[in-house]
PDB file of C-alpha atoms in Angstrom:
ATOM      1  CA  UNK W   1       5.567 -10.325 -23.213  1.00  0.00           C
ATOM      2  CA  UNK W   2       7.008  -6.919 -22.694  1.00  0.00           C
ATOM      3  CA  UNK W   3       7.845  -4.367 -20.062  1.00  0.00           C
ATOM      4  CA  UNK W   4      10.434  -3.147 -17.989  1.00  0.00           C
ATOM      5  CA  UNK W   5      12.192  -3.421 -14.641  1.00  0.00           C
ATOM      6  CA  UNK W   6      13.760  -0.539 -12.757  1.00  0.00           C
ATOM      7  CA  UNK W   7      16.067  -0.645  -9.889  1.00  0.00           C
ATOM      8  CA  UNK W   8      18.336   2.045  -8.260  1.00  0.00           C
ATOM      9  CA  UNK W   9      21.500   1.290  -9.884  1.00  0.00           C
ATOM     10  CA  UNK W  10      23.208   0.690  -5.886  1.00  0.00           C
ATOM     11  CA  UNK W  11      20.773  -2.149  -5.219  1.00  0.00           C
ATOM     12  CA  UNK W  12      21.875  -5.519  -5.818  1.00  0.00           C
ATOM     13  CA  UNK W  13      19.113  -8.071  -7.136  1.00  0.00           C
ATOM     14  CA  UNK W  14      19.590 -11.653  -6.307  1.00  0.00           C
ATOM     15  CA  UNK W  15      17.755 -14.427  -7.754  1.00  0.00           C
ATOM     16  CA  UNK W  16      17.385 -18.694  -7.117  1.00  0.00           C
ATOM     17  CA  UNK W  17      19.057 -20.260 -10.189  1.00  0.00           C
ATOM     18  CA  UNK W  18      17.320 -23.105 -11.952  1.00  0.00           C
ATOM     19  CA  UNK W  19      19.423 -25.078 -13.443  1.00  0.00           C
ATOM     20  CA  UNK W  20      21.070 -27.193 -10.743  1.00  0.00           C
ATOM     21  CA  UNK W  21      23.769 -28.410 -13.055  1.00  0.00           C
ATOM     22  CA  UNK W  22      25.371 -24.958 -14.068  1.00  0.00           C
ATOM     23  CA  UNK W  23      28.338 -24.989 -11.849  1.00  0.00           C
ATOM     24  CA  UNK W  24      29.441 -28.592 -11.717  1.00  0.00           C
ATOM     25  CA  UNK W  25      33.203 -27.538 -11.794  1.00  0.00           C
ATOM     26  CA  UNK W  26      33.352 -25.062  -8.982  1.00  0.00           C
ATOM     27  CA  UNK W  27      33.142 -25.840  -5.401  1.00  0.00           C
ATOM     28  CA  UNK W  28      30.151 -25.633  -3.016  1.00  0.00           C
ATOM     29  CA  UNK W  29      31.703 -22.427  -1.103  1.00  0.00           C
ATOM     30  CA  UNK W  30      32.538 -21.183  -4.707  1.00  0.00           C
ATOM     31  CA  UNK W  31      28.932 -21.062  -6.178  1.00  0.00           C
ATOM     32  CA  UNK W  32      27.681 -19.921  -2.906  1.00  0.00           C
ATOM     33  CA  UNK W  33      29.689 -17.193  -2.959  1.00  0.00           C
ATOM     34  CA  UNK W  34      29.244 -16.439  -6.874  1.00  0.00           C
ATOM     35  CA  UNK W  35      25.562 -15.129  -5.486  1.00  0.00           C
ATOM     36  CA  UNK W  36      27.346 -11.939  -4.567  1.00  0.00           C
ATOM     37  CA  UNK W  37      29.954 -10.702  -7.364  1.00  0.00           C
ATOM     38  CA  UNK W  38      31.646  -8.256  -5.590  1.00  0.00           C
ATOM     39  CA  UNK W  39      32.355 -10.685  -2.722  1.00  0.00           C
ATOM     40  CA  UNK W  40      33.414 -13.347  -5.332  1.00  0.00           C
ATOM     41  CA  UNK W  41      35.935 -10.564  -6.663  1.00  0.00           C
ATOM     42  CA  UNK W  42      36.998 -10.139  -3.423  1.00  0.00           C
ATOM     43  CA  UNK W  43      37.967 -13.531  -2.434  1.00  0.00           C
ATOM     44  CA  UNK W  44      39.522 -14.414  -6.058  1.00  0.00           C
ATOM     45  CA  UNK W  45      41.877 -11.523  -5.601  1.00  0.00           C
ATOM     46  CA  UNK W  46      42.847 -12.307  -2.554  1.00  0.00           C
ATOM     47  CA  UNK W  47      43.732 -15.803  -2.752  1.00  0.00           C
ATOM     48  CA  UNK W  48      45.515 -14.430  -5.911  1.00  0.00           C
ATOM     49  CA  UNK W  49      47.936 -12.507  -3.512  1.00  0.00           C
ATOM     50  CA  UNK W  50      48.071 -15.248  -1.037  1.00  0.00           C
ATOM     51  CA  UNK W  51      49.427 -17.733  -3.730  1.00  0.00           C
ATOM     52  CA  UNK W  52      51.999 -15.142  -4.756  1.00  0.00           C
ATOM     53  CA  UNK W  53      55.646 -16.761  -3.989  1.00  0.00           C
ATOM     54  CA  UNK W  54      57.153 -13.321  -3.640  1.00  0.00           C
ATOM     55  CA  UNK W  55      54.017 -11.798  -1.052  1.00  0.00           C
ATOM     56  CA  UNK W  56      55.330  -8.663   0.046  1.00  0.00           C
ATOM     57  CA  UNK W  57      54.653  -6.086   2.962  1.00  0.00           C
ATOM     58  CA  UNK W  58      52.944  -4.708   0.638  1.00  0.00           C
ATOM     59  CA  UNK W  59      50.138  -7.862  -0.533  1.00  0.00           C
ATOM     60  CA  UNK W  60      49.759  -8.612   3.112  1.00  0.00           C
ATOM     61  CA  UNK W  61      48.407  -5.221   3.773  1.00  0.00           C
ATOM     62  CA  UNK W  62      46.368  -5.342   0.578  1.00  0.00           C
ATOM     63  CA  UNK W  63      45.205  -8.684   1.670  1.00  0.00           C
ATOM     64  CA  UNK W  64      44.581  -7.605   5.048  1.00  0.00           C
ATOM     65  CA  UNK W  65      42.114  -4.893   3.187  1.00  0.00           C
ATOM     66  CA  UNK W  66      40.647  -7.580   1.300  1.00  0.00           C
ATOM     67  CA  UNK W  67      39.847 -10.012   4.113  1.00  0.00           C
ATOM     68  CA  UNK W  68      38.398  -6.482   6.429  1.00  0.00           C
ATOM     69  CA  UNK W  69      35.770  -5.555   2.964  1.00  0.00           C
ATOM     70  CA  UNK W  70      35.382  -9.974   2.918  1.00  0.00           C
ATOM     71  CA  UNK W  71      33.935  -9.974   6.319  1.00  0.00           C
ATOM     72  CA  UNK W  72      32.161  -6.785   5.742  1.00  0.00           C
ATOM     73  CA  UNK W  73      29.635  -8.258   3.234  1.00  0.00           C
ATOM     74  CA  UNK W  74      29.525 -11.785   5.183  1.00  0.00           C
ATOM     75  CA  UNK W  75      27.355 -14.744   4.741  1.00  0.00           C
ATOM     76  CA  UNK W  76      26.630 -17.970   4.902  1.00  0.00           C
ATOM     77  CA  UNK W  77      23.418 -19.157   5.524  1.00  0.00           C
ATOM     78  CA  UNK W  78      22.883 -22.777   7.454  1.00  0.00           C
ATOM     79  CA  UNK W  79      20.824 -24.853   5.096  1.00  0.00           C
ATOM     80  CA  UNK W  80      22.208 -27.862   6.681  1.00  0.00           C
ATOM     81  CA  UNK W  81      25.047 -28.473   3.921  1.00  0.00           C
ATOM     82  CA  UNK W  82      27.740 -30.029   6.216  1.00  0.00           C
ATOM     83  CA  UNK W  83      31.046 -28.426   6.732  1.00  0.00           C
ATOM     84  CA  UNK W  84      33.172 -30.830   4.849  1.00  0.00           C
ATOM     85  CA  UNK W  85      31.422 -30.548   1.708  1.00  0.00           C
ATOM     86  CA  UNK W  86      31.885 -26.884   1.925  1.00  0.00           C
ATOM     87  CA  UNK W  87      35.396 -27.736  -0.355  1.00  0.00           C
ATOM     88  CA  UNK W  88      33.706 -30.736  -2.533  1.00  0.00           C
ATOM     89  CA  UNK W  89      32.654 -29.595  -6.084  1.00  0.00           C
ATOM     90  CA  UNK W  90      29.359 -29.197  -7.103  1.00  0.00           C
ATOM     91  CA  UNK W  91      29.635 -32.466  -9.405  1.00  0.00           C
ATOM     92  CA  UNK W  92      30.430 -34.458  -6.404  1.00  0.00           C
ATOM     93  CA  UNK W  93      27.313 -33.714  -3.975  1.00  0.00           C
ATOM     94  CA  UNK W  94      23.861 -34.969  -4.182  1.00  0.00           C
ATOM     95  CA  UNK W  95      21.144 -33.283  -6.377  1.00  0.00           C
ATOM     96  CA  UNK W  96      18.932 -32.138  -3.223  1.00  0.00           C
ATOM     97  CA  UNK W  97      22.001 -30.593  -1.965  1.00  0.00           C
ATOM     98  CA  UNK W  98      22.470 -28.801  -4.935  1.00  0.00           C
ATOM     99  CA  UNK W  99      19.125 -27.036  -4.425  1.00  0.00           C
ATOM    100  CA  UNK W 100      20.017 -25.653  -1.013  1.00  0.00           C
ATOM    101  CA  UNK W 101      23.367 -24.637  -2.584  1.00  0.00           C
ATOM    102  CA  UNK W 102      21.842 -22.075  -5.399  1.00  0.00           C
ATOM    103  CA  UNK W 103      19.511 -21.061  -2.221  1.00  0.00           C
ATOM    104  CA  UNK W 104      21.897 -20.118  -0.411  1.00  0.00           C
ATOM    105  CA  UNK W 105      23.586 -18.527  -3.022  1.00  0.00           C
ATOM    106  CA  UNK W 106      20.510 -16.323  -4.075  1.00  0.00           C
ATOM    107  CA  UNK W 107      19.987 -15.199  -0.109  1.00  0.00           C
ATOM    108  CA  UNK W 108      23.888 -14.941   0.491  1.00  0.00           C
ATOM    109  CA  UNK W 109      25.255 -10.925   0.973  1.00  0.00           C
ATOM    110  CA  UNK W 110      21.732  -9.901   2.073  1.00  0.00           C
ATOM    111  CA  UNK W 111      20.737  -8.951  -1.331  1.00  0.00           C
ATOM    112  CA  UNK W 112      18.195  -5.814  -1.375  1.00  0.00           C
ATOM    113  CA  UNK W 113      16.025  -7.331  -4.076  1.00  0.00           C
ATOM    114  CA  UNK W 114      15.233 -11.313  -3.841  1.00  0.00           C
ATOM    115  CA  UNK W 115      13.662 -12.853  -6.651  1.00  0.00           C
ATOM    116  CA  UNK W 116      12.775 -16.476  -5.618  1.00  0.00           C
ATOM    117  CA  UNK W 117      10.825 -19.167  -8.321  1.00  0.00           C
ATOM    118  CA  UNK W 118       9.568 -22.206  -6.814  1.00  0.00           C
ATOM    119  CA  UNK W 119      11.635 -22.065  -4.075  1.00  0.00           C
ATOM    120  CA  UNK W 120      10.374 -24.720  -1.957  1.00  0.00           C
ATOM    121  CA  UNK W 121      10.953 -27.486  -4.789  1.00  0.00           C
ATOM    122  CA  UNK W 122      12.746 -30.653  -3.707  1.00  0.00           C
ATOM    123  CA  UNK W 123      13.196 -28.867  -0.185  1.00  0.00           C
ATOM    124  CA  UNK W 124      13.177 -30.860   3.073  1.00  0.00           C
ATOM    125  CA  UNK W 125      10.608 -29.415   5.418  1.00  0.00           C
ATOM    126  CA  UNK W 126      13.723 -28.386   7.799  1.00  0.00           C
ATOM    127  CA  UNK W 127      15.047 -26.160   5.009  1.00  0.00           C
ATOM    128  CA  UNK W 128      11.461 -24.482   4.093  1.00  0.00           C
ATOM    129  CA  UNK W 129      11.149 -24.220   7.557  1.00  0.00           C
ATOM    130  CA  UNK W 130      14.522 -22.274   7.783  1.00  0.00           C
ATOM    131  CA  UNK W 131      13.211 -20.233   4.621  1.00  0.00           C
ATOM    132  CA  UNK W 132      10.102 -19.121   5.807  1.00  0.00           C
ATOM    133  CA  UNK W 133      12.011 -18.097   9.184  1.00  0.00           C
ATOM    134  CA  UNK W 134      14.731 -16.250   7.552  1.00  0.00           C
ATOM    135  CA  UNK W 135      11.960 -14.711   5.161  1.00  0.00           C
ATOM    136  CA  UNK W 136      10.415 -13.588   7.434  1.00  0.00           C
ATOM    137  CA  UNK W 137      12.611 -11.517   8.607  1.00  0.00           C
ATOM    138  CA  UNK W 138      14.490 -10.403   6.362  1.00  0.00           C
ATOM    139  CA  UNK W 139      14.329  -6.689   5.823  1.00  0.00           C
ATOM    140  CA  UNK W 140      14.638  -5.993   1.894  1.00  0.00           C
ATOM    141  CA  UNK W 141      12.231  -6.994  -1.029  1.00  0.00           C
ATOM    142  CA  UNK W 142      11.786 -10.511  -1.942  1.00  0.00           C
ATOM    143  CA  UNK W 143       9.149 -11.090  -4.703  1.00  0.00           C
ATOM    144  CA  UNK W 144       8.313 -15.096  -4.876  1.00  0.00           C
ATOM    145  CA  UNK W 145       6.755 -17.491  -7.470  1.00  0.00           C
ATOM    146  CA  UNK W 146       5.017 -20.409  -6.259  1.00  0.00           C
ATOM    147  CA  UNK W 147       2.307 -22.609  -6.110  1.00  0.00           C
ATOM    148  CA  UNK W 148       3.201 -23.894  -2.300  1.00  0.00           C
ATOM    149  CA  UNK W 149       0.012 -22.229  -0.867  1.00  0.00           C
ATOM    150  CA  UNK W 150       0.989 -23.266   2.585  1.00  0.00           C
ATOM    151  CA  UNK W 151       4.428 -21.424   2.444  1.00  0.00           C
ATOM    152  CA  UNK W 152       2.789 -18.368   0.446  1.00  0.00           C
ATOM    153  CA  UNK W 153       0.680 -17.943   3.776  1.00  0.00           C
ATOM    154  CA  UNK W 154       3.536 -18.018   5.913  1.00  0.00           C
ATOM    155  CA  UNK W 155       5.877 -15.708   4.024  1.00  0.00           C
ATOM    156  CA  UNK W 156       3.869 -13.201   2.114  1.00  0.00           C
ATOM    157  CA  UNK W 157       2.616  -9.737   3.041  1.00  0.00           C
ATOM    158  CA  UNK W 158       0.895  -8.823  -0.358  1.00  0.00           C
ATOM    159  CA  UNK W 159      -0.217 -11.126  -3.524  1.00  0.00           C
ATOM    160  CA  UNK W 160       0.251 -10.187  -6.606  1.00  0.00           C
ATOM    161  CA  UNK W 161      -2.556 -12.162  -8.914  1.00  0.00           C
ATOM    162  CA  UNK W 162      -1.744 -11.953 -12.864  1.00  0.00           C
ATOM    163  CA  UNK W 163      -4.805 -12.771 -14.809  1.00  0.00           C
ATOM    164  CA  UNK W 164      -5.238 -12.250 -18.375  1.00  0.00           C
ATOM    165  CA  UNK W 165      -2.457  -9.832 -18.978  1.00  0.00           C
ATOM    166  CA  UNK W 166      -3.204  -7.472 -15.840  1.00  0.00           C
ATOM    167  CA  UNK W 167      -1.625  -7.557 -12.513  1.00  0.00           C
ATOM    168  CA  UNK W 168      -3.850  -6.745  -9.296  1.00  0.00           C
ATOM    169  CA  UNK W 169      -1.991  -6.348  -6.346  1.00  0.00           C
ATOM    170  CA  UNK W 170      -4.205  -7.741  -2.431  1.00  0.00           C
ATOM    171  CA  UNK W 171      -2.634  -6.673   0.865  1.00  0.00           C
ATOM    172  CA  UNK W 172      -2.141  -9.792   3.122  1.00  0.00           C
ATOM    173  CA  UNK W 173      -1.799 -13.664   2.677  1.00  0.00           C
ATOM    174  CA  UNK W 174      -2.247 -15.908   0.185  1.00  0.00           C
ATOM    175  CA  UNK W 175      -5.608 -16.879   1.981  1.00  0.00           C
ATOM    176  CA  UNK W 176      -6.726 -13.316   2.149  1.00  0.00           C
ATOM    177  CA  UNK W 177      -5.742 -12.919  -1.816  1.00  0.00           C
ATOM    178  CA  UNK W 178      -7.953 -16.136  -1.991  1.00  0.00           C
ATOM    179  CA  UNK W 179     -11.199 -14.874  -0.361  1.00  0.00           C
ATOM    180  CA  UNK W 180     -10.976 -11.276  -1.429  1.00  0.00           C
ATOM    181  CA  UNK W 181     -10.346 -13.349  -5.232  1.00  0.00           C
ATOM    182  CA  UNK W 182     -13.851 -15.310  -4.811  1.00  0.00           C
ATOM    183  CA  UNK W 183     -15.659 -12.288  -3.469  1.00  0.00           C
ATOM    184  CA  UNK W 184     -14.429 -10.232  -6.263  1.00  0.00           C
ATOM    185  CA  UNK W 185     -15.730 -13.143  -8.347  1.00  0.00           C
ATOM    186  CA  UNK W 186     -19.160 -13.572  -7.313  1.00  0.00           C
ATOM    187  CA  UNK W 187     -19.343  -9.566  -7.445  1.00  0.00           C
ATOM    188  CA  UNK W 188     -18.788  -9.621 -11.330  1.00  0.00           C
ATOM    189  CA  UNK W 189     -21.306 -12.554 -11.725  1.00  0.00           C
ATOM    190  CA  UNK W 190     -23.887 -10.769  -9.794  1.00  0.00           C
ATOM    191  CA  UNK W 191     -23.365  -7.692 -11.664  1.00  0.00           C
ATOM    192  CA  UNK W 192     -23.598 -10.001 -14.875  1.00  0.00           C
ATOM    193  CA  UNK W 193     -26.589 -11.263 -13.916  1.00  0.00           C
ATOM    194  CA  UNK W 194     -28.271  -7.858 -12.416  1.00  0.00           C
ATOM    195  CA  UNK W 195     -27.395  -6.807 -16.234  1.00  0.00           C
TER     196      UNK W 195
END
């Protein structure tokens, strides 16, 4: 119910939106995008300049800056959303494509914090399989929420169990969590009973 959260003020934290429904008027590559602000800056200025009538020496070169710092921070994972619906607004695809869409959007600009809840939710197993690959390796911080045991095991390097208002942190898998857990458990009830 309280706390706080500190971050160096450089790091970027990402995180896997919710509400599939949030940006029904913006395109696919749009809301993908969105997942990294600067980026999304980027590429609105740009296509500011490139709609200009009058475009000048001058907004080519600033657009030529723009499209060098736009490939710079790069992107775009393959979740299996097709090419052609790249363009289509978010209103106009299906609702499981939706999910990959804000997943791709929370992993998109290699964030350096990753905050993922319930990611594998209305996932195809091709996409978690993609997911626990690219989690795998990927370099930076990603805390996740879930109750998918299976992808816990495959993903996670340290559990953090939050019991009764206190937070004990177990090196390894979501299995190792599990027996160290039960061992812990029968400890204390031993102990109780020794009493």
């Amino acid at each position: 119910s309280k706390g706080e959260v500190t971050k160096d003020k450089t790091e970027r934290l990402s995180v896997l939106k919710q509400d599939h429904f949030a940006y029904e008027e913006n395109t696919v590559m749009d809301t993908v995008i969105m997942g990294n602000q600067e980026l999304y800056k980027i590429m609105k200025e740009k296509n500011e300049i490139y709609a200009k009538p009058d475009f000048s020496e001058e907004d080519g070169m600033k657009a030529a800056k723009l499209e060098e710092k736009f490939a710079e921070l790069d992107g775009w994972n393959d979740l299996g959303i097709e090419p052609e619906k790249h363009y289509k607004y978010m209103k106009e695809i299906e609702a499981k494509e939706k999910v990959k869409v804000l997943l791709a959007q929370a992993l998109f600009g290699n964030p350096d914090i990753l905050l993922l809840d319930e990611p594998t939710n209305d996932l195809d197993l091709k996409t978690i399989n993609w997911l626990e690959d690219f989690l795998i390796d990927f370099e930076n911080t990603v805390i996740v929420v879930s109750h998918d045991r299976y992808f816990l095991n495959k993903v996670c390097t340290n559990i953090a169990d939050v019991d009764y208002g206190k937070i004990k942190v177990y090196p390894g898998n979501y299995d190792f969590w599990y027996e160290s857990s039960q061992l812990l458990q029968e400890n204390k009830i031993k102990r109780k009973k020794k009493k």
